[in-house]
Each structure stands twice: as structure tokens, then as C-alpha cells.
Amino acid sequence: MVVGYNEALTRLLCRAPYYGALSSLVRVRESQSIQVAAITSAGTLLVGPGWAGLTPLEMEAVIEHEYQHLLRDHYTRLTGWEPQIANIAGDIVINETIIGLPNGCA
């Protein structure tokens, strides 16, 4: 299991219980191919080596950020866009609503 994930998810669900149904569907997997975290269209949360350097509040914020990609249906709605531009556009919209994200989040 990914260190700190369950604790961060518990804090998120205490603050925002509406993420509960989604959290029961998301699977978490460690990955060396990404820096901190990413979520697939199938709902797999990939957690990279940078995750271990996050504070508990940052972990909670990153989980919320990744869940928002699914809730906002970015994988369907941004189809046809250049993938990097679509991801940046999605990140900008999401990040405006989340407190506690690590510095340098796109």
C-alpha cells in the first residue's frame, strides 16, 4: 500500500464525504513513470516517487485533484485536444478549487 494514502483519503472523506462513492471505485498503484500522481480514465490512481515527499495536507489535496479529473469527465470532454494542452487546461480549472496543493502543480 502507498504510504500516507489511506490517512489522506480518510481526511478528505471527513471533509468532503461526497468523494466516498468514487473512492470505492478507484484503485491505487505505485508507478515509476510519473512524478507525483496521475489518474487513468479507468480510475487507477498512479502514485510516483514524489508522493513520499508530500505533507499530509498535500497528499489530501493531490487525491482530490486527481478525483476531480474523473468527476469532471476530462477524459471524455477533452478528447480531440492535444493531450498535454488538455491536461494543463483541466489542471487550471481544478486547481482553482483546491487548497493545499504542493508548489509547482500545473
Short mmCIF file of C-alpha atoms in Angstrom, two decimals, residues 4-103:
data_model
loop_
_atom_site.label_atom_id
_atom_site.label_comp_id
_atom_site.label_asym_id
_atom_site.label_seq_id
_atom_site.Cartn_x
_atom_site.Cartn_y
_atom_site.Cartn_z
CA GLY A 4 0.09 8.01 3.64
CA TYR A 5 -2.67 7.32 1.12
CA ASN A 6 -5.28 5.85 3.47
CA GLU A 7 -4.77 8.59 6.03
CA ALA A 8 -5.02 11.33 3.38
CA LEU A 9 -8.13 9.73 1.89
CA THR A 10 -9.74 9.49 5.34
CA ARG A 11 -9.14 13.22 5.94
CA LEU A 12 -10.57 14.04 2.51
CA LEU A 13 -13.69 11.95 3.13
CA CYS A 14 -14.23 13.54 6.56
CA ARG A 15 -14.10 16.98 4.94
CA ALA A 16 -15.87 16.08 1.70
CA PRO A 17 -17.88 12.84 2.08
CA TYR A 18 -19.29 13.13 -1.43
CA TYR A 19 -16.00 11.63 -2.70
CA GLY A 20 -16.89 8.38 -0.91
CA ALA A 21 -18.60 6.58 -3.78
CA LEU A 22 -15.82 7.46 -6.19
CA SER A 23 -13.12 6.43 -3.72
CA SER A 24 -14.62 2.94 -3.52
CA LEU A 25 -14.05 2.53 -7.27
CA VAL A 26 -10.53 3.96 -7.52
CA ARG A 27 -7.60 1.56 -7.37
CA VAL A 28 -4.17 2.79 -6.24
CA ARG A 29 -0.91 1.59 -7.74
CA GLU A 30 2.70 2.71 -7.41
CA SER A 31 4.36 3.79 -10.65
CA GLN A 32 7.86 4.93 -11.50
CA SER A 33 6.62 6.50 -14.75
CA ILE A 34 5.08 9.59 -13.14
CA GLN A 35 6.42 12.20 -10.72
CA VAL A 36 3.76 12.51 -8.00
CA ALA A 37 0.33 11.26 -9.08
CA ALA A 38 -1.96 10.77 -12.05
CA ILE A 39 -5.28 9.05 -12.60
CA THR A 40 -6.23 6.95 -15.60
CA SER A 41 -9.56 7.07 -17.41
CA ALA A 42 -10.27 3.64 -15.88
CA GLY A 43 -9.87 5.07 -12.37
CA THR A 44 -6.44 3.81 -11.40
CA LEU A 45 -4.56 6.33 -9.28
CA LEU A 46 -0.88 6.08 -10.11
CA VAL A 47 1.40 7.29 -7.34
CA GLY A 48 5.02 8.14 -8.16
CA PRO A 49 8.18 8.57 -6.13
CA GLY A 50 7.46 12.25 -5.41
CA TRP A 51 4.41 11.26 -3.35
CA ALA A 52 6.62 10.33 -0.38
CA GLY A 53 7.88 13.92 -0.12
CA LEU A 54 4.41 15.44 0.26
CA THR A 55 2.94 16.68 3.52
CA PRO A 56 -0.31 15.08 4.73
CA LEU A 57 -2.29 18.15 3.55
CA GLU A 58 -0.62 17.99 0.12
CA MET A 59 -1.45 14.27 -0.17
CA GLU A 60 -5.09 15.02 0.56
CA ALA A 61 -5.13 17.85 -2.00
CA VAL A 62 -3.49 15.69 -4.68
CA ILE A 63 -6.07 12.93 -4.19
CA GLU A 64 -8.86 15.49 -4.51
CA HIS A 65 -7.21 16.94 -7.62
CA GLU A 66 -6.97 13.54 -9.32
CA TYR A 67 -10.54 12.59 -8.38
CA GLN A 68 -11.73 15.85 -9.92
CA HIS A 69 -10.35 14.78 -13.32
CA LEU A 70 -12.77 11.84 -13.23
CA LEU A 71 -15.70 13.79 -11.79
CA ARG A 72 -15.35 16.50 -14.43
CA ASP A 73 -15.19 13.80 -17.12
CA HIS A 74 -11.99 15.26 -18.56
CA TYR A 75 -11.08 12.05 -20.38
CA THR A 76 -14.25 12.27 -22.47
CA ARG A 77 -14.80 16.02 -22.65
CA LEU A 78 -11.24 16.83 -23.73
CA THR A 79 -10.99 14.13 -26.38
CA GLY A 80 -9.63 15.56 -29.59
CA TRP A 81 -7.42 18.10 -27.86
CA GLU A 82 -3.66 17.75 -27.82
CA PRO A 83 -3.19 15.67 -24.61
CA GLN A 84 -0.67 17.96 -22.86
CA ILE A 85 -2.76 21.08 -23.52
CA ALA A 86 -5.94 19.29 -22.41
CA ASN A 87 -4.27 18.21 -19.16
CA ILE A 88 -2.97 21.71 -18.42
CA ALA A 89 -6.40 23.22 -19.12
CA GLY A 90 -8.05 20.66 -16.83
CA ASP A 91 -5.45 21.27 -14.12
CA ILE A 92 -6.01 25.03 -14.20
CA VAL A 93 -9.75 24.65 -13.68
CA ILE A 94 -9.34 22.07 -10.92
CA ASN A 95 -6.52 23.81 -9.05
CA GLU A 96 -8.59 26.95 -8.54
CA THR A 97 -10.88 24.98 -6.24
CA ILE A 98 -8.34 23.09 -4.10
CA ILE A 99 -6.39 24.32 -1.09
CA GLY A 100 -3.09 22.74 -0.08
CA LEU A 101 -1.64 21.59 -3.39
CA PRO A 102 2.15 21.29 -3.48
CA ASN A 103 4.13 24.13 -5.05
#
